[in-house]
XYZ file of C-alpha atoms in Angstrom:
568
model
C 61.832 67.994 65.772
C 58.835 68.292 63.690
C 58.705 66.376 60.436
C 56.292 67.188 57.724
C 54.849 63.922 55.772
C 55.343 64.043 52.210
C 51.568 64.840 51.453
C 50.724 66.752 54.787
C 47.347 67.424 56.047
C 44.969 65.343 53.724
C 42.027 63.782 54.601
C 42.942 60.998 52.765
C 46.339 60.771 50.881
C 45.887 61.207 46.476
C 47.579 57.658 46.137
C 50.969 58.232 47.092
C 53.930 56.471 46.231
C 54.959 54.190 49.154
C 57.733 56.489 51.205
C 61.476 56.276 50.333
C 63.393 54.372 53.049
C 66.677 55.897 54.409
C 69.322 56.263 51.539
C 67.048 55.991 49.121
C 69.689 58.626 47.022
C 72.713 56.898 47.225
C 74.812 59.169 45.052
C 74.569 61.932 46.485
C 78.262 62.899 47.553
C 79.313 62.019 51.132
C 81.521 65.395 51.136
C 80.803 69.059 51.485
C 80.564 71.149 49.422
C 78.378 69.421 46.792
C 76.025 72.137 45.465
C 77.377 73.625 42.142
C 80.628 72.750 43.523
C 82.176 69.721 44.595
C 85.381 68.130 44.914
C 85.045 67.924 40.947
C 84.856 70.833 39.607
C 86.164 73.158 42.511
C 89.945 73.060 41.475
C 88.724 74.673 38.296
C 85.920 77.169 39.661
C 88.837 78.304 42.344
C 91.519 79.074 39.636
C 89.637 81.591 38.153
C 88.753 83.721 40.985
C 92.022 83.245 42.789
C 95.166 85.334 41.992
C 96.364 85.252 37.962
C 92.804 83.638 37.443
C 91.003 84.949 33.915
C 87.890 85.888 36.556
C 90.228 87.092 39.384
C 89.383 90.897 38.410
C 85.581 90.111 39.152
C 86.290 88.192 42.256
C 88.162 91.070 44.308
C 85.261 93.374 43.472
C 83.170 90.536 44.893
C 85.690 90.517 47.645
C 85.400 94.458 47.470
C 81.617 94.363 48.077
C 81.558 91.480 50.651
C 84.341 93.488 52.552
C 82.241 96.662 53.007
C 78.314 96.110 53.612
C 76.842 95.807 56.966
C 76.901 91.792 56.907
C 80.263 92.058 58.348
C 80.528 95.625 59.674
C 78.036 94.466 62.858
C 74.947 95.193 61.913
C 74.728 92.168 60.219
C 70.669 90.656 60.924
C 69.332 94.249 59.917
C 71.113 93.659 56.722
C 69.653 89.757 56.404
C 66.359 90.890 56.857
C 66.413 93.727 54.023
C 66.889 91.526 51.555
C 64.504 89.645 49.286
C 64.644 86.980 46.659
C 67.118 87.122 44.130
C 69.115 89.441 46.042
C 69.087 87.592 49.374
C 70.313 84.666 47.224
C 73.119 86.946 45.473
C 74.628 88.194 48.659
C 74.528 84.846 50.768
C 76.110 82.786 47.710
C 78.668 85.598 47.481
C 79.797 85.471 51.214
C 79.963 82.213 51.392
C 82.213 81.845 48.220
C 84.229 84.379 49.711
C 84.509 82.201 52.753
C 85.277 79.416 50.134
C 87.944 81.404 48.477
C 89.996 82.744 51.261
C 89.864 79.607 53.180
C 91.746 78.117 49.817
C 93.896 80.791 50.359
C 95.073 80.574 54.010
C 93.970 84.223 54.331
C 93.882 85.492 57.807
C 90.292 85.745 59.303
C 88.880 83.603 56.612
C 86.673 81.918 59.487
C 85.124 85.507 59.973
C 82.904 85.230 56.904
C 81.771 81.637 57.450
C 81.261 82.800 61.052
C 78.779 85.785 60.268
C 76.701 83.564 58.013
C 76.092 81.469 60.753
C 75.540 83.612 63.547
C 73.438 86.095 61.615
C 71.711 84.224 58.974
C 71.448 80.190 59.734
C 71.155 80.632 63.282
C 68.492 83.426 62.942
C 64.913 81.816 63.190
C 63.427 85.055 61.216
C 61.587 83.906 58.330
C 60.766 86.632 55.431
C 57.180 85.610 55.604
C 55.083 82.230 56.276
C 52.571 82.689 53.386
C 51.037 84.352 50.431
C 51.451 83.397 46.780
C 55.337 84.444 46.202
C 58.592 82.808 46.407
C 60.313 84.302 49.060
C 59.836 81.896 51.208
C 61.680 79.311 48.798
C 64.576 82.218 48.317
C 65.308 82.034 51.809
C 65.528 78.441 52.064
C 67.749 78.206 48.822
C 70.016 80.663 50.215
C 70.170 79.232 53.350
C 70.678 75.475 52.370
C 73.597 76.355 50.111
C 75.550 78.326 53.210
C 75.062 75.305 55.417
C 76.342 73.259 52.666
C 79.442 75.321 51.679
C 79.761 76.630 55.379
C 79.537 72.928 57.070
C 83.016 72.453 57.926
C 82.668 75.796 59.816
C 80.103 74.219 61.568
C 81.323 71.313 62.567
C 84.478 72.828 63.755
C 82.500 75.666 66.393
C 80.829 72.871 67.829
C 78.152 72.767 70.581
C 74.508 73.555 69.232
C 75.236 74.869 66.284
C 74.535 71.978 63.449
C 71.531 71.135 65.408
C 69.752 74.426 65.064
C 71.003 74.911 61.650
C 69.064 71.984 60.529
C 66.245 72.574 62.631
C 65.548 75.868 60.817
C 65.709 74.695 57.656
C 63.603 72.759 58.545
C 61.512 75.085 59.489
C 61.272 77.088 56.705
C 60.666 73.781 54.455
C 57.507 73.141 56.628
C 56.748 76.175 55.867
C 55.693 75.749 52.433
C 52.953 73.210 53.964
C 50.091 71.857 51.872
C 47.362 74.506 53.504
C 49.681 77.393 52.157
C 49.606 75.802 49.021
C 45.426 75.607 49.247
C 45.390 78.773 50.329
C 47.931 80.876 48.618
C 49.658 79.458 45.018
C 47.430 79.855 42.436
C 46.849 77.557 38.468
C 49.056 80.465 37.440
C 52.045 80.261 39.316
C 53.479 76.581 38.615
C 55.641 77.935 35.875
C 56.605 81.220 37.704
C 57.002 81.466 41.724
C 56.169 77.272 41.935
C 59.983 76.731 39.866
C 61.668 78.452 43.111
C 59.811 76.662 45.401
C 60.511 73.211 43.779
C 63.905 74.122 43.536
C 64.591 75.237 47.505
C 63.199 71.216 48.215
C 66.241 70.114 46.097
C 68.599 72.371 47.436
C 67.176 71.861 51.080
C 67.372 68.073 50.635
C 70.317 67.559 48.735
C 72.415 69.674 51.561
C 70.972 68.359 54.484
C 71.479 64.423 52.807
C 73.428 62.250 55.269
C 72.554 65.328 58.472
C 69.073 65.243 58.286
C 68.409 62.333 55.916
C 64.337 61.920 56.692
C 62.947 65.451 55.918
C 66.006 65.596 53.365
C 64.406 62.515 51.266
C 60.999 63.844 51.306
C 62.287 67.116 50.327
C 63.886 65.650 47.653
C 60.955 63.432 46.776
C 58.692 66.088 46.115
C 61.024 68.594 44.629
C 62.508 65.799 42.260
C 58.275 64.666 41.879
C 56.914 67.722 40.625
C 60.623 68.273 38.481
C 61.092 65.099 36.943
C 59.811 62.118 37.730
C 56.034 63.489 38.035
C 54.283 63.084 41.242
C 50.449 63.395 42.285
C 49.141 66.120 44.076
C 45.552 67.664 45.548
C 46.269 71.595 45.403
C 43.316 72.288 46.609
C 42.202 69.506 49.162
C 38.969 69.153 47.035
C 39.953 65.614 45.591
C 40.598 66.375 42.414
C 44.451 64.972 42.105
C 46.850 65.675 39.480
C 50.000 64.669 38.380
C 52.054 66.719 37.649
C 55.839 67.242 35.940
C 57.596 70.661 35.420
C 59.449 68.500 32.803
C 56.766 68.136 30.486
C 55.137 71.855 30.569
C 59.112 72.875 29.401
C 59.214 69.902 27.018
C 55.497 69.747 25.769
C 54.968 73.460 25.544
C 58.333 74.648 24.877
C 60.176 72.823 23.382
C 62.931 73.694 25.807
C 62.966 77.113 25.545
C 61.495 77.771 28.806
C 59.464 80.628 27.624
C 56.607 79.597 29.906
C 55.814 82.897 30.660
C 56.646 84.873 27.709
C 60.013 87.519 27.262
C 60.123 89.522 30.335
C 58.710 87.104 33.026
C 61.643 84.156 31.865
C 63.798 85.525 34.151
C 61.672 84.845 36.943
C 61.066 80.629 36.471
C 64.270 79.536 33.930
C 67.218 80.479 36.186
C 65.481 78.771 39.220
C 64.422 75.419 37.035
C 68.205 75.755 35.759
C 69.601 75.939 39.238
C 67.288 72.988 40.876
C 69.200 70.987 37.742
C 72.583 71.948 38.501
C 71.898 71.508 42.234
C 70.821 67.793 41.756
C 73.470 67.493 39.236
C 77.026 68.755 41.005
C 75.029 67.129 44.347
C 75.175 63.675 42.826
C 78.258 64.089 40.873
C 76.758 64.318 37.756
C 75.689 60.582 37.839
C 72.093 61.285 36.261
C 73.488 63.723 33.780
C 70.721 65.461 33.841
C 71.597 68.459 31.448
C 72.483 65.544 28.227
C 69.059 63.184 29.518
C 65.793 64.993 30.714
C 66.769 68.073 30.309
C 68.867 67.975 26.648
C 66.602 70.436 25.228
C 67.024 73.204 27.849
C 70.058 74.458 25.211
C 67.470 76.259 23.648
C 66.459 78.235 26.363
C 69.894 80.573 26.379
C 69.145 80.751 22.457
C 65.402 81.686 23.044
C 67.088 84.813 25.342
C 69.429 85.645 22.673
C 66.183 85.638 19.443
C 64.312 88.251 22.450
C 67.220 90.181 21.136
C 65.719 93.474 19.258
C 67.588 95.211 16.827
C 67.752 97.643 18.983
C 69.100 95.448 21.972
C 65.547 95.283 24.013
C 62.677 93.114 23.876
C 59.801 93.069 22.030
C 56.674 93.498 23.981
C 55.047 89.711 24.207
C 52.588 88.288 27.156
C 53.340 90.595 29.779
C 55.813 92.763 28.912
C 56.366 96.111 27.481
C 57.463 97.068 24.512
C 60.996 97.966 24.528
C 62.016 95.670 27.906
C 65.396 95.860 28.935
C 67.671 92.420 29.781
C 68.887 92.410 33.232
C 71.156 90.825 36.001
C 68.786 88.025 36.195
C 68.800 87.063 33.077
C 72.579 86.320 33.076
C 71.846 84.558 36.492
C 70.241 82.091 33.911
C 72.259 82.516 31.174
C 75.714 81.880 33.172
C 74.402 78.410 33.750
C 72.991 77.353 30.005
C 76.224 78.799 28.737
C 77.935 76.836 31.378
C 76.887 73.595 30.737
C 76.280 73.866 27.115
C 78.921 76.025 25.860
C 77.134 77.641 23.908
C 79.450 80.707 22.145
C 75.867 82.803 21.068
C 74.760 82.883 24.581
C 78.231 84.093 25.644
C 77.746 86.811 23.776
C 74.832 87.678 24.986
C 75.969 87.774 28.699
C 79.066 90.140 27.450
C 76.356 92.235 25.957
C 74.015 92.417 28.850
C 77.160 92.852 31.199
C 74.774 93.307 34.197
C 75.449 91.231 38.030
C 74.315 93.701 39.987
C 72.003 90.918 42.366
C 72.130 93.396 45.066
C 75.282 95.675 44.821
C 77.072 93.581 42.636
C 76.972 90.353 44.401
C 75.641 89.191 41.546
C 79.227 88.423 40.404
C 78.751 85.243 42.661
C 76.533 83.713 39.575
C 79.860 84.506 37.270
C 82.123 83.128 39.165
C 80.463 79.854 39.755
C 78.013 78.770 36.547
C 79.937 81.261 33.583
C 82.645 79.432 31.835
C 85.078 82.090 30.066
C 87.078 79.588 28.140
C 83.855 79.298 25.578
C 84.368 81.466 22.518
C 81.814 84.034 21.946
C 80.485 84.148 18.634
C 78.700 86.993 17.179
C 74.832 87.207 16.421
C 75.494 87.032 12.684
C 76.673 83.293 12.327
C 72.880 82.581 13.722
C 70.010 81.725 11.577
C 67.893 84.742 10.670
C 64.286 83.257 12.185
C 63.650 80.644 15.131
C 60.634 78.951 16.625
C 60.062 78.838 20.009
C 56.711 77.315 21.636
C 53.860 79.605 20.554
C 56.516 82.309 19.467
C 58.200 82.935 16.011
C 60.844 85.588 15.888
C 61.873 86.483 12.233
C 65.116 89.287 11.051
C 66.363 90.599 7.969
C 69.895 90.625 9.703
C 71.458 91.213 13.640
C 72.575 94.778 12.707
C 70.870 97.782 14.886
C 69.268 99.068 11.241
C 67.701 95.849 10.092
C 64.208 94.732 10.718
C 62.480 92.623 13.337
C 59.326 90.307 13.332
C 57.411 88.288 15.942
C 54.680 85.915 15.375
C 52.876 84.051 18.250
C 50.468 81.529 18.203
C 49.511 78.079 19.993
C 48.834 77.857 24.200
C 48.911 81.086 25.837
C 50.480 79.805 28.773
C 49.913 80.935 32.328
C 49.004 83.671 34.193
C 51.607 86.006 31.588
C 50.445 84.569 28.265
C 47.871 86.581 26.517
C 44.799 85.916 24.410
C 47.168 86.749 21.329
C 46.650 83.584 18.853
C 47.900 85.013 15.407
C 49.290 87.895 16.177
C 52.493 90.381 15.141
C 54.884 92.956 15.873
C 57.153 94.681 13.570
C 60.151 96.154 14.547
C 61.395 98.583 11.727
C 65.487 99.518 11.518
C 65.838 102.899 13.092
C 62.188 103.885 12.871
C 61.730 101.524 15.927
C 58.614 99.601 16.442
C 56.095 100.225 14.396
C 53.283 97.736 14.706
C 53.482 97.325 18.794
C 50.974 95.055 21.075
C 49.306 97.251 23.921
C 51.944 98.604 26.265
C 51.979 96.992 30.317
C 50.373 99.383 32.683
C 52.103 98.525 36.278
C 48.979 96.588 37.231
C 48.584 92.840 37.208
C 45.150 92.752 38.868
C 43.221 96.019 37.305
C 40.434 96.531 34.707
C 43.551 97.278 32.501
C 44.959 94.003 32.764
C 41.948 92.093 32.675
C 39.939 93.563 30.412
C 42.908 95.210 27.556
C 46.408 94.328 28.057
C 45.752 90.547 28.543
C 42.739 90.315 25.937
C 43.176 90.211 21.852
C 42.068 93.482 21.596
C 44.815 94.868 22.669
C 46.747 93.040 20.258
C 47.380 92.525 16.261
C 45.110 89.966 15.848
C 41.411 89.483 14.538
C 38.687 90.039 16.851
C 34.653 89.057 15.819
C 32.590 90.535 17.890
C 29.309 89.153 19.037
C 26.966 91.714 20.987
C 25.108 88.721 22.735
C 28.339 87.190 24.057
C 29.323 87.171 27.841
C 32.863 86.786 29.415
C 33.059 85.465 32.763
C 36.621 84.834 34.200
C 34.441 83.098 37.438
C 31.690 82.708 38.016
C 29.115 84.485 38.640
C 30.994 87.010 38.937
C 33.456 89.250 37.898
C 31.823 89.844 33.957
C 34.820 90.926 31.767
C 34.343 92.993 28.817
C 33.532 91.953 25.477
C 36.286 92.377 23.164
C 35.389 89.725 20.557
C 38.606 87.861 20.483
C 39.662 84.761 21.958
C 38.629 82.760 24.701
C 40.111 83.222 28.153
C 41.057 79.714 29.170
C 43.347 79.639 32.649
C 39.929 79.420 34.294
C 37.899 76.222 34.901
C 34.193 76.181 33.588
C 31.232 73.659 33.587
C 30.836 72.011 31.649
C 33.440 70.405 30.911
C 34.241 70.155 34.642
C 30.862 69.986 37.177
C 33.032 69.452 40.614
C 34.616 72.562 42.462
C 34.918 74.546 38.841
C 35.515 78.265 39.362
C 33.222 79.944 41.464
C 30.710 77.280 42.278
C 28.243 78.363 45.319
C 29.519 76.883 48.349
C 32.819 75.395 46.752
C 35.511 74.834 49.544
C 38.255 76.096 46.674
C 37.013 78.208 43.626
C 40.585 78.290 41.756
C 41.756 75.880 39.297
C 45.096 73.839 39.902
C 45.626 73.020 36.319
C 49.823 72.409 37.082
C 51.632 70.557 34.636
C 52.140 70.365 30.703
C 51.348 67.172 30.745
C 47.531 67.664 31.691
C 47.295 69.868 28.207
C 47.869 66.939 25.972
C 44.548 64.603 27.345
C 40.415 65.063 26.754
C 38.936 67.322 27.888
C 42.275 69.510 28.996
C 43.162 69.177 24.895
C 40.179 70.882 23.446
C 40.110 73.298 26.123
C 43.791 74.283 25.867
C 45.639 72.647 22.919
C 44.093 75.014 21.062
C 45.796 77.075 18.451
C 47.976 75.254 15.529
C 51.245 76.469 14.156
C 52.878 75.896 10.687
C 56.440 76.965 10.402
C 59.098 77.001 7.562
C 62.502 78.182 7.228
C 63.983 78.542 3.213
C 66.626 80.269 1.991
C 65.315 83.455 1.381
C 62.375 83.815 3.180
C 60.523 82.460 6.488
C 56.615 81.065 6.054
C 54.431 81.057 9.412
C 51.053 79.719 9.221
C 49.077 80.161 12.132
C 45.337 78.494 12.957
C 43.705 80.650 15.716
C 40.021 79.172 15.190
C 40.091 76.854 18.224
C 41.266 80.129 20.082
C 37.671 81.635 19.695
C 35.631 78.423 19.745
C 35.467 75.319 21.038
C 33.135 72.179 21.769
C 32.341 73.851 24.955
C 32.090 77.552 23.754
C 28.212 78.655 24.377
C 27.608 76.014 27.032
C 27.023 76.584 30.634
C 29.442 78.902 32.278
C 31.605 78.871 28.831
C 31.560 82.439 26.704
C 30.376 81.667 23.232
């Protein structure tokens, strides 16, 4: 069996901590299951699906589903392969609660559905892919880890070989996600978007396998705990240049909690998978580290951030990389089950009511109800809510929660990631049943085009000042590609010289041209401060009105602006 070190392939390793020794994470639970449920909680989580249960309605459509599609009709690794990220997740979580469920239950053939996960899916050494910057690698291994955990009595009991390959493709699939593929493949931009899934299949993979497979298990859990929590170096790019990083402090430090990394639309893609990788360590150690009331106390805003996204009109307004007019979905409730879940939280019930979506992939969804959504909170309506809130960089103002009253946003402070835009001081209004009336620039389907570079992304394409300068040059790398002028504010994802001289973006004969800049953390020391801590927000709430002051100057100039590779 092939065991990858915790830092893989480097030269030399970026000062590592010394390695855990065996049962270094003594609390996790001796017993399966013990992700999202363990012998805690599941007397509760079963009552409501089983018979006379207030969710037993939702379960036997979950049933329904699981029943009828090809995973247990013989055709079963066709259907495995078709499926991709959050779906793959959705209908492996629901077969295995099924599984969960009916066992409970005594039901006849309740072995049948434990049985086709692992012949099908944990025995099958197919892999959706080995590289390129997405998470469906990480997907996979999620899914997988939590059907050998809730499936591992199943296991045991066939006997033979079975365990043993289980855990050696897991394995597998962890090694996967080596260092080269990160060199290669995940980009400065994704740490807050596909890097959340992959930090959360280490937790999952490590907490399940605890106790089976403790050695990979530990380092799993040492990096996906490192880069989570407890902030852990790392060389990205093999160039030297080591970081440490902490996915705590970009949601703490930039957010305030909210998790709106990556602006309206693109939250559903990184807060349910940082929520999850909580609740995974969480229910896995039997809540010892109470990590929801400690680290992570301020991630209660993040189901009320969802919930201000709210538009008169029940969509989205159209900030960083979304359009105009965005619909919630079935993966925003995968999120939102879990915040109101742990928190309670009666306004974020309401929302999931509202949105009323699980489809995940034909309704297995449901699985994320049944487990994380707690239907004995109240829902409260809209209306008992204050009337403006502050998120991070983004202000969202009403006259009222009715579909005729009006709706402002205000955003300004770090742009974030790859989905933040150059939009420092800038507004939307929303106007009763005229709709939206002062709009940013509407998404065109194309992350990577002229469009996106050069408009959608760029001030101009927002309400907010631009001052042009005919003289000025734009280079997102260098030398090349030269973006348009626009005359609004810096782009600043990419690294320039000066300040930085070694390996900066697009130096002649660099071994890596693009910047790892991970972690919130980095954003609050020289030189990452003036270069990114750059727009200032002033925000009050009275009575009767709401007063946002925004100051965008350090988002068109800096100490660096005019200098070297740095646009003016």
């Amino acid at each position: 069996m092939v065991i990858e070190l915790p830092w893989g392939a480097y030269p030399s390793p970026p000062n590592p901590p010394p390695p855990e020794p065996p049962g270094a994470y003594p609390n996790i639970l001796a017993t399966h299951p013990r992700i999202f449920v363990n012998s805690s909680n599941w007397a509760t989580l079963k009552a409501r699906s089983e018979a006379g249960g207030v969710l037993a309605a939702n379960y036997n459509s979950l049933k329904s589903y699981v029943d009828g599609n090809p995973m247990n009709k013989g055709n079963s690794t066709t259907f495995w392969h078709n499926q991709t990220d959050e779906s793959l997740l959705s209908v492996a979580m629901a077969q295995a609660w099924v599984y969960l469920i009916e066992k409970d239950l005594g039901s006849a053939g309740y072995n049948t559905y434990a049985d086709n996960i692992i012949d099908y899916f944990l025995l099958d050494t197919w892999q959706n892919s080995t590289s390129g910057n997405t998470d469906t690698d990480a997907y996979q291994l999620e899914a997988k880890a939590i059907c050998y955990d809730w499936c591992r009595d199943r296991i045991i009991a066939r006997g033979g070989t079975d365990q043993a390959v289980c855990l050696t493709n897991l394995l597998a699939m962890y090694n996967g996600m080596t260092t080269s593929w990160f060199q290669t493949y995940i980009r400065e931009s994704d740490f807050h978007n596909y890097m959340t899934e992959i930090i959360n299949s280490w937790i999952v993979y490590g907490a399940a396998v605890h106790g089976d497979d403790t050695t990979p298990a530990e380092l799993a859990l040492d990096k996906g705990l490192g880069f989570l929590i407890n902030g852990i170096d790392w060389d990205f790019t093999a160039t030297g240049d080591v970081y440490n990083v902490k996915l705590k402090d970009s949601i703490i430090n930039l957010t305030g909690g909210a998790c709106n990394l990556e602006n309206v639309a693109y939250w559903r893609n990184a807060a349910p998978e940082i929520f999850r990788a909580i609740e995974a360590w969480d229910t896995a150690n039997n809540r010892t580290g109470n990590l929801w009331n400690t680290d992570f106390s301020s991630l209660s805003d993040a189901g009320l951030y969802r919930v201000y996204n709210y538009r008169p009109d029940g969509k989205m307004a159209g900030l960083g990389d979304a359009d105009s007019g965005t619909a919630y979905s079935w993966r925003d409730n995968f999120g939102l089950a879990i915040i109101e879940g742990r928190y309670g939280n009666g306004y974020v019930k309401q929302l999931i009511d509202t949105i009323n979506n699980w489809y995940g992939a034909g309704g297995t969804g449901l699985v994320m109800k049944l487990v994380f959504y707690d239907p004995t909170v109240t829902a409260l309506a809209f209306s008992g809510l204050a009337k403006s809130r502050k998120f991070g960089k983004e202000v969202f103002m009403r006259s009222g929660w009715a579909n005729t009253d009006n709706y402002l946003t205000f955003a300004c402070g770090f742009n974030g990631t790859y989905h933040g835009h150059l939009d420092a001081n800038s507004f939307t209004v929303f106007k009763g049943p005229l709709g939206e009336v002062s709009p940013d620039g509407g998404y065109s389907g194309d992350s990577f085009g002229a469009y996106h570079y050069d408009f959608f992304r760029r001030t101009v394409a927002h309400n907010a000042i631009l001052v042009y300068d005919a003289t000025e040059t734009w280079y997102d790398g260098y030398p090349t590609p030269v973006r348009s002028n626009d005359g609004g504010q810096r782009l600043d994802y990419r690294r320039y010289n000066p300040p930085f001289t070694n390996h900066y973006t697009g130096q002649a004969g660099s071994p890596k041209t693009i910047l790892r800049l991970w972690s919130g953390s980095l954003y609050q020391t020289a030189p990452y401060q003036e270069l990114f801590n750059r727009p200032t927000l002033a925000y009050e709430v009275e009575t009767n009105f709401c007063y946002v002051k925004g100051d965008a100057s350090k988002a068109y100039s800096n100490d660096y602006s005019g200098s070297g590779y740095n646009q003016k």
